[in-house]
XYZ file of C-alpha atoms in Angstrom:
409
model
C -41.796 6.662 -2.496
C -38.872 9.006 -3.058
C -38.540 9.689 0.634
C -38.304 5.957 1.319
C -35.562 5.563 -1.282
C -33.668 8.560 0.092
C -33.824 7.100 3.570
C -32.494 3.775 2.290
C -29.662 5.530 0.460
C -28.737 7.516 3.553
C -28.962 4.425 5.747
C -26.808 2.347 3.391
C -24.292 5.176 3.040
C -24.105 5.512 6.810
C -23.575 1.764 7.204
C -20.765 1.816 4.635
C -19.074 4.776 6.299
C -19.437 3.194 9.734
C -18.100 -0.157 8.441
C -15.085 1.547 6.876
C -14.440 3.553 10.022
C -14.821 0.505 12.267
C -12.558 -1.588 9.988
C -9.919 1.159 10.084
C -10.024 1.259 13.896
C -9.662 -2.549 14.071
C -6.754 -2.514 11.595
C -5.046 0.277 13.566
C -5.523 -1.601 16.833
C -4.012 -4.770 15.371
C -1.109 -2.815 13.909
C -0.460 -0.965 17.160
C -0.463 -4.233 19.104
C 2.023 -5.770 16.650
C 4.334 -2.745 16.821
C 4.246 -2.538 20.607
C 5.063 -6.227 20.902
C 7.676 -6.095 18.126
C 5.854 -8.384 15.688
C 7.233 -7.485 12.274
C 6.691 -9.219 8.954
C 9.793 -7.905 7.227
C 11.220 -10.701 5.129
C 14.988 -10.806 4.935
C 16.299 -11.074 1.402
C 19.615 -12.705 0.658
C 22.236 -10.064 -0.030
C 24.519 -10.963 -2.927
C 28.170 -11.070 -1.999
C 30.209 -9.796 -4.923
C 33.877 -10.210 -5.694
C 35.653 -7.584 -3.624
C 32.966 -7.324 -0.930
C 34.265 -7.407 2.653
C 31.876 -9.201 5.000
C 34.075 -11.401 7.161
C 37.499 -11.383 8.786
C 38.555 -14.013 6.252
C 37.739 -11.478 3.520
C 39.983 -8.918 5.221
C 42.877 -11.365 5.251
C 42.192 -12.504 1.691
C 42.142 -9.026 0.143
C 44.899 -7.485 2.276
C 47.584 -8.777 -0.100
C 45.946 -7.472 -3.287
C 46.745 -4.111 -4.914
C 43.144 -3.056 -5.310
C 40.713 -0.755 -3.505
C 39.490 -3.783 -1.528
C 43.102 -4.605 -0.701
C 43.862 -1.075 0.512
C 40.772 -1.039 2.714
C 41.521 -4.524 4.015
C 44.971 -3.451 5.156
C 43.420 -0.582 7.123
C 40.900 -2.949 8.716
C 43.628 -5.476 9.483
C 45.591 -2.816 11.385
C 42.596 -2.205 13.690
C 42.701 -5.751 15.084
C 38.904 -5.900 14.827
C 38.689 -9.654 15.194
C 40.020 -9.410 18.728
C 37.762 -6.457 19.599
C 34.631 -8.205 18.381
C 35.406 -11.526 20.039
C 35.976 -10.070 23.491
C 33.691 -7.081 23.998
C 31.534 -6.301 26.978
C 28.333 -8.344 26.810
C 25.234 -6.674 25.438
C 21.868 -6.606 27.157
C 19.313 -9.202 26.084
C 16.522 -6.598 25.978
C 15.944 -6.937 22.222
C 12.490 -5.330 22.443
C 14.029 -2.096 23.706
C 16.418 -2.192 20.744
C 13.489 -2.426 18.295
C 11.266 0.056 20.119
C 10.830 3.421 18.330
C 12.599 6.403 19.868
C 10.743 9.118 21.710
C 11.781 12.760 21.251
C 15.407 13.576 22.013
C 15.692 15.630 25.222
C 18.406 17.222 27.323
C 18.814 16.000 30.883
C 18.542 19.590 32.111
C 15.321 20.189 30.188
C 16.859 22.827 27.915
C 14.975 22.986 24.581
C 16.982 22.037 21.488
C 16.464 25.060 19.232
C 18.557 25.148 16.044
C 19.974 28.209 14.299
C 19.304 28.998 10.649
C 22.162 26.658 9.746
C 20.271 23.752 11.313
C 22.786 23.383 14.160
C 22.171 23.813 17.893
C 24.698 26.215 19.492
C 26.412 26.350 22.885
C 25.470 22.910 24.114
C 27.220 21.319 27.048
C 24.517 18.823 27.868
C 23.710 15.191 28.439
C 21.291 14.144 25.707
C 18.874 11.319 26.532
C 16.678 9.288 24.186
C 13.937 7.070 25.611
C 11.733 4.350 24.161
C 8.357 5.526 22.905
C 6.354 2.835 24.712
C 8.468 1.777 27.688
C 10.033 5.114 28.635
C 13.345 3.322 29.213
C 16.605 5.057 28.280
C 17.823 3.851 24.887
C 20.804 6.168 24.457
C 22.622 8.759 26.553
C 25.595 10.904 25.546
C 27.340 14.145 26.393
C 27.257 16.721 23.613
C 29.313 19.901 23.393
C 28.877 22.420 20.568
C 30.394 25.815 19.768
C 28.591 29.104 19.090
C 27.946 28.017 15.487
C 26.448 24.713 16.638
C 29.292 22.519 15.406
C 30.015 19.559 17.657
C 33.490 19.826 19.147
C 36.214 17.681 17.645
C 39.009 18.351 20.112
C 41.842 20.845 20.305
C 43.701 21.486 17.052
C 45.687 24.514 18.216
C 49.355 24.215 17.457
C 48.795 21.779 14.606
C 51.417 22.028 11.881
C 49.003 20.655 9.290
C 47.208 23.751 8.096
C 44.284 22.117 6.334
C 40.570 21.997 7.106
C 38.222 19.067 6.802
C 34.484 19.843 6.958
C 32.105 16.939 7.473
C 28.499 17.285 6.336
C 25.816 14.684 6.973
C 23.125 13.428 9.310
C 23.099 11.820 12.762
C 25.869 9.455 11.614
C 28.111 12.526 11.241
C 26.749 14.356 14.278
C 27.252 11.227 16.395
C 23.835 10.254 17.748
C 24.078 8.477 21.094
C 27.860 8.717 21.526
C 30.105 11.142 23.386
C 32.114 13.808 21.556
C 35.313 11.768 21.508
C 33.555 8.769 19.941
C 32.229 10.598 16.871
C 34.063 9.882 13.645
C 34.981 13.570 12.973
C 36.684 13.684 16.390
C 38.551 10.462 15.630
C 39.608 11.723 12.176
C 41.081 14.813 13.813
C 43.003 12.599 16.260
C 44.327 10.362 13.478
C 45.292 13.096 11.005
C 46.016 16.218 13.079
C 43.953 18.258 10.599
C 41.466 20.960 11.565
C 38.152 19.114 11.562
C 34.690 20.688 11.719
C 31.542 18.657 12.394
C 28.517 20.141 10.609
C 26.354 17.037 11.073
C 22.610 17.552 11.639
C 20.527 14.680 12.985
C 17.745 13.690 10.607
C 19.023 15.752 7.698
C 19.564 14.874 4.047
C 21.342 16.500 1.097
C 18.027 18.262 0.340
C 18.109 20.243 3.599
C 21.837 20.897 3.224
C 21.270 22.426 -0.211
C 18.381 24.564 1.069
C 20.526 25.911 3.927
C 23.503 26.567 1.639
C 21.387 28.540 -0.822
C 19.993 30.602 2.030
C 23.210 31.295 3.951
C 25.654 31.198 1.012
C 29.096 32.301 2.256
C 27.883 32.591 5.850
C 27.519 28.814 6.162
C 31.203 27.931 6.546
C 32.108 30.860 8.757
C 34.317 31.286 11.831
C 36.911 28.851 10.586
C 40.420 29.290 9.313
C 40.771 30.095 5.624
C 43.210 27.270 4.957
C 42.715 24.893 2.049
C 39.528 23.033 2.860
C 38.079 19.678 1.882
C 34.334 19.194 2.357
C 33.081 15.625 2.754
C 29.425 14.637 2.667
C 28.805 11.254 4.305
C 25.899 9.436 2.686
C 23.753 6.630 4.065
C 21.083 4.741 2.063
C 18.214 6.402 3.938
C 19.153 9.811 2.519
C 17.466 8.888 -0.757
C 14.217 8.095 1.081
C 14.445 11.380 2.984
C 14.880 13.221 -0.295
C 11.802 11.800 -2.017
C 9.597 11.379 1.080
C 8.355 7.798 1.497
C 5.764 6.163 3.750
C 8.315 4.753 6.197
C 10.255 8.016 6.160
C 7.186 9.969 7.254
C 6.511 7.338 9.908
C 10.033 7.287 11.376
C 10.360 11.069 11.245
C 6.801 12.492 11.207
C 8.052 16.027 11.760
C 9.929 15.908 8.455
C 6.635 16.288 6.546
C 6.372 19.877 7.780
C 10.080 20.704 8.099
C 12.101 18.827 5.453
C 12.360 20.507 2.033
C 10.813 18.874 -1.011
C 13.042 19.120 -4.089
C 12.073 18.168 -7.630
C 13.084 18.994 -11.181
C 11.070 21.539 -13.149
C 12.258 22.505 -16.632
C 15.586 20.849 -15.771
C 16.060 23.163 -12.783
C 15.855 22.215 -9.107
C 12.795 23.647 -7.415
C 12.882 23.701 -3.614
C 9.665 23.795 -1.599
C 9.926 24.563 2.103
C 8.390 21.213 3.047
C 6.588 18.144 1.726
C 3.401 19.745 3.073
C 3.718 22.308 0.250
C 3.366 19.615 -2.418
C 0.804 21.026 -4.859
C -0.117 17.620 -6.283
C -1.104 16.270 -2.831
C 0.826 13.071 -3.549
C 2.947 13.502 -0.414
C -0.185 14.135 1.650
C -1.467 10.690 0.644
C 1.842 9.119 1.657
C 1.655 10.960 4.974
C -1.795 9.447 5.597
C -0.540 5.963 4.701
C 2.360 6.406 7.131
C -0.171 6.558 9.972
C -1.482 3.072 9.205
C 0.394 0.849 11.651
C 0.205 -2.275 9.484
C 2.261 -0.498 6.802
C 5.153 -0.599 9.275
C 4.363 -4.137 10.464
C 4.649 -5.428 6.885
C 7.433 -2.937 6.121
C 5.625 -1.503 3.088
C 7.427 1.523 1.676
C 6.289 3.560 -1.315
C 7.229 5.051 -3.685
C 10.041 2.792 -4.823
C 13.432 4.209 -5.705
C 14.223 4.193 -9.412
C 16.726 5.807 -11.772
C 14.814 9.091 -11.716
C 15.334 9.385 -7.954
C 18.995 8.383 -8.281
C 19.526 11.116 -10.898
C 17.820 13.682 -8.667
C 20.035 12.840 -5.688
C 23.146 13.052 -7.856
C 22.017 16.455 -9.141
C 21.441 17.717 -5.587
C 24.921 16.617 -4.522
C 26.406 18.381 -7.541
C 24.557 21.549 -6.564
C 25.877 21.275 -2.998
C 29.422 21.111 -4.347
C 28.736 24.108 -6.599
C 27.270 26.186 -3.743
C 30.112 25.369 -1.346
C 32.867 26.183 -3.820
C 31.192 29.296 -5.240
C 30.868 31.054 -1.888
C 33.987 29.668 -0.199
C 37.109 30.050 -2.399
C 39.238 28.224 0.189
C 37.247 25.015 -0.451
C 39.511 23.163 -2.857
C 37.735 19.807 -3.001
C 34.366 18.206 -2.345
C 33.979 14.490 -1.748
C 31.008 12.177 -1.251
C 31.743 9.331 1.166
C 29.567 6.205 1.216
C 29.254 4.983 4.790
C 30.172 1.261 5.043
C 26.745 -0.253 5.705
C 27.175 -3.120 3.282
C 23.903 -4.868 2.520
C 21.709 -2.030 3.776
C 20.297 0.100 0.986
C 20.662 -2.621 -1.623
C 20.723 -1.618 -5.263
C 19.911 2.087 -4.884
C 23.062 2.730 -2.827
C 25.255 1.120 -5.472
C 23.341 2.806 -8.284
C 23.896 6.239 -6.718
C 27.606 5.534 -6.341
C 27.836 4.550 -10.024
C 25.908 7.661 -11.077
C 28.223 9.981 -9.126
C 31.282 8.316 -10.643
C 29.700 8.711 -14.069
C 29.266 12.438 -13.369
C 32.955 12.611 -12.392
C 32.348 13.534 -8.768
C 35.000 12.647 -6.193
C 33.718 9.533 -4.385
C 35.119 7.776 -1.322
C 33.527 4.374 -1.755
C 33.280 2.221 1.365
C 30.004 0.620 0.299
C 31.626 -2.773 -0.251
C 32.273 -3.126 3.491
C 29.416 -4.793 5.350
C 30.053 -3.515 8.869
C 26.689 -4.964 9.913
C 28.064 -8.425 9.198
C 31.678 -7.744 10.131
C 31.101 -6.183 13.570
C 27.687 -7.600 14.495
C 26.273 -7.191 17.101
C 28.762 -4.477 18.065
C 28.213 -2.427 14.908
C 25.424 -0.430 16.577
C 24.546 1.040 19.956
C 23.174 -1.292 22.609
C 19.564 -0.147 22.253
C 19.589 1.790 18.997
C 20.463 1.167 15.349
C 22.907 4.090 15.075
C 26.634 3.244 14.788
C 28.643 2.271 17.842
C 31.992 3.823 18.814
C 33.670 0.748 17.293
C 31.905 1.312 13.963
C 32.939 4.978 14.008
C 36.518 3.921 14.733
C 36.451 1.792 11.580
C 35.000 4.583 9.460
C 37.393 7.223 10.807
C 40.383 5.000 10.041
C 39.206 4.544 6.461
C 38.750 8.294 6.058
C 42.090 9.089 7.708
C 43.824 6.711 5.303
C 42.265 8.439 2.295
C 43.001 11.905 3.674
C 46.687 11.234 4.211
C 48.989 13.679 2.479
C 50.658 11.788 -0.322
């Protein structure tokens, strides 16, 4: 009697396990098919246009006569003659599927491995970097990259400059210049427009969390081999940096390697505790998110958890404050630290604006370009032809805004 019941229990348990396993395989197959064929269920939400927001060329003309921050920015944009550049550019390819296709690993044309130093930068590059589509194998982006012995991407020749002042740019691939040549990166363009000594410390895929970890490890050795002139350090933020800090489902999907390599920072007894990676999470919460990131339908329906709230905003603000403290403590020639909000407009929604407000509240020096919707203003020439990273035109806009704010007054 008992043996019969045990057999039934085992049989039923096996059927349940098999059903769950089979259902998971079917769900994965459906999700993979949708991703490969670019079937997404992301619903566009209407972005509120506030007074002072710059979305159109009419906005530029309207604000250019006002003595406000929007007016100052509008006058810079007006001087770039963007309307003409956007109306008569070279035509883009109609291969929209390649644009949406996920990127494969970044590789050098020569086959040289991209091995970073302890500062996160890759030294002595003089290579063509190629990025291909994950499914098609087609080239999505190609650019020539040159770095120095420290790994900083070259920003041109500043020898003989009379303006003895350094500008150090920190940030991610937007700062590094993913998919564009050296001369099209915004640090290179800022150097051209200001004549200042500019250093590009951008690291593709990074966030303020990794920057803080590196700074605490290297201390004064981070900003080395540069002139000891008065220095301004600028960290360029994008909305995705908050997701990279907390580790979300879509973050682990877009950058799966970050689970093992990106630091996990949280507050413990009002002090920042830095774990080497999300994989070191002792509560196993990040491990669950990593598993969910492998479910293809999560991407199809654009489901991202956890949501960003005030606690996450406060944590990011605290990390940025610590970066400023570390930089200034170990580098006396650093006289100012600024946080610049890249002009992505509607991308990032409320969290981007909330972080800006929190930094202002904490009296940090903020360069706020968040009211400029370059996605609307320059579309479709705001990004690369087959990738969502900024185009040379978008970098030209950003560099002009920075150059205007860095002018000696």
